[in-house]
């Protein structure tokens, strides 16, 4: 049986690997990675962590953030 790369395995619609800021730009259809960095600076986006000089996001944290944003928007309506 052929082995499926971890990148192709999905969990809750997100890749089963840590995400980069560029991944968030693609997932959310943002204009630039600067938006993701602004979220991090303002602490309004999903929780990220450093790996050396790189920022990474756990797909579970991104999913939880989306769920929280959806619930907050529904409550405000």
Short mmCIF file of C-alpha atoms in Angstrom, two decimals:
data_model
loop_
_atom_site.label_atom_id
_atom_site.label_comp_id
_atom_site.label_asym_id
_atom_site.label_seq_id
_atom_site.Cartn_x
_atom_site.Cartn_y
_atom_site.Cartn_z
CA UNK A 1 0.00 0.00 0.00
CA UNK A 2 1.49 3.40 -0.97
CA UNK A 3 2.35 5.74 1.85
CA UNK A 4 0.53 9.09 1.98
CA UNK A 5 2.74 12.08 2.81
CA UNK A 6 1.80 13.88 6.04
CA UNK A 7 1.17 17.06 4.05
CA UNK A 8 -1.67 15.33 2.18
CA UNK A 9 -3.35 14.06 5.35
CA UNK A 10 -6.10 16.36 6.56
CA UNK A 11 -7.48 16.90 10.05
CA UNK A 12 -10.60 19.06 10.35
CA UNK A 13 -9.94 20.35 6.83
CA UNK A 14 -6.42 21.53 7.69
CA UNK A 15 -3.05 19.96 6.84
CA UNK A 16 -1.67 17.55 9.43
CA UNK A 17 1.50 19.60 9.93
CA UNK A 18 2.34 22.92 11.53
CA UNK A 19 1.24 25.84 9.39
CA UNK A 20 3.31 28.78 8.22
CA UNK A 21 2.09 32.38 7.97
CA UNK A 22 1.95 31.82 4.20
CA UNK A 23 -0.38 28.85 4.78
CA UNK A 24 -2.74 31.13 6.72
CA UNK A 25 -2.71 33.63 3.85
CA UNK A 26 -3.76 30.85 1.49
CA UNK A 27 -6.34 29.31 3.85
CA UNK A 28 -8.08 32.60 4.60
CA UNK A 29 -7.55 34.29 1.23
CA UNK A 30 -5.68 37.19 2.78
CA UNK A 31 -3.91 39.81 0.71
CA UNK A 32 -0.49 39.39 2.30
CA UNK A 33 1.48 37.76 5.07
CA UNK A 34 1.69 41.18 6.72
CA UNK A 35 -1.92 40.69 7.86
CA UNK A 36 -0.92 37.53 9.73
CA UNK A 37 2.01 39.35 11.35
CA UNK A 38 -0.31 42.22 12.36
CA UNK A 39 -2.71 39.70 13.95
CA UNK A 40 0.20 38.25 15.91
CA UNK A 41 1.39 41.68 17.04
CA UNK A 42 -2.14 42.66 18.15
CA UNK A 43 -2.80 39.17 19.57
CA UNK A 44 -6.04 38.90 17.63
CA UNK A 45 -5.26 35.93 15.39
CA UNK A 46 -4.60 32.26 16.05
CA UNK A 47 -1.89 31.48 18.57
CA UNK A 48 1.48 30.92 16.96
CA UNK A 49 4.84 29.86 18.30
CA UNK A 50 8.46 30.28 17.29
CA UNK A 51 10.70 27.59 15.92
CA UNK A 52 14.00 29.40 15.79
CA UNK A 53 13.27 32.52 13.76
CA UNK A 54 10.16 31.04 12.12
CA UNK A 55 6.52 31.34 13.22
CA UNK A 56 4.36 28.21 13.10
CA UNK A 57 0.70 27.55 13.88
CA UNK A 58 -0.84 24.34 15.17
CA UNK A 59 -3.78 23.39 12.92
CA UNK A 60 -5.85 22.58 16.03
CA UNK A 61 -5.25 26.11 17.36
CA UNK A 62 -6.22 27.61 14.00
CA UNK A 63 -9.40 25.51 13.96
CA UNK A 64 -10.24 26.59 17.54
CA UNK A 65 -9.66 30.24 16.61
CA UNK A 66 -11.97 29.96 13.59
CA UNK A 67 -14.63 28.31 15.76
CA UNK A 68 -14.28 31.10 18.35
CA UNK A 69 -14.53 33.81 15.68
CA UNK A 70 -17.61 32.17 14.17
CA UNK A 71 -19.30 31.90 17.56
CA UNK A 72 -18.50 35.52 18.45
CA UNK A 73 -19.87 36.72 15.13
CA UNK A 74 -23.05 34.68 15.55
CA UNK A 75 -23.52 36.03 19.08
CA UNK A 76 -23.05 39.62 17.90
CA UNK A 77 -25.70 39.24 15.20
#
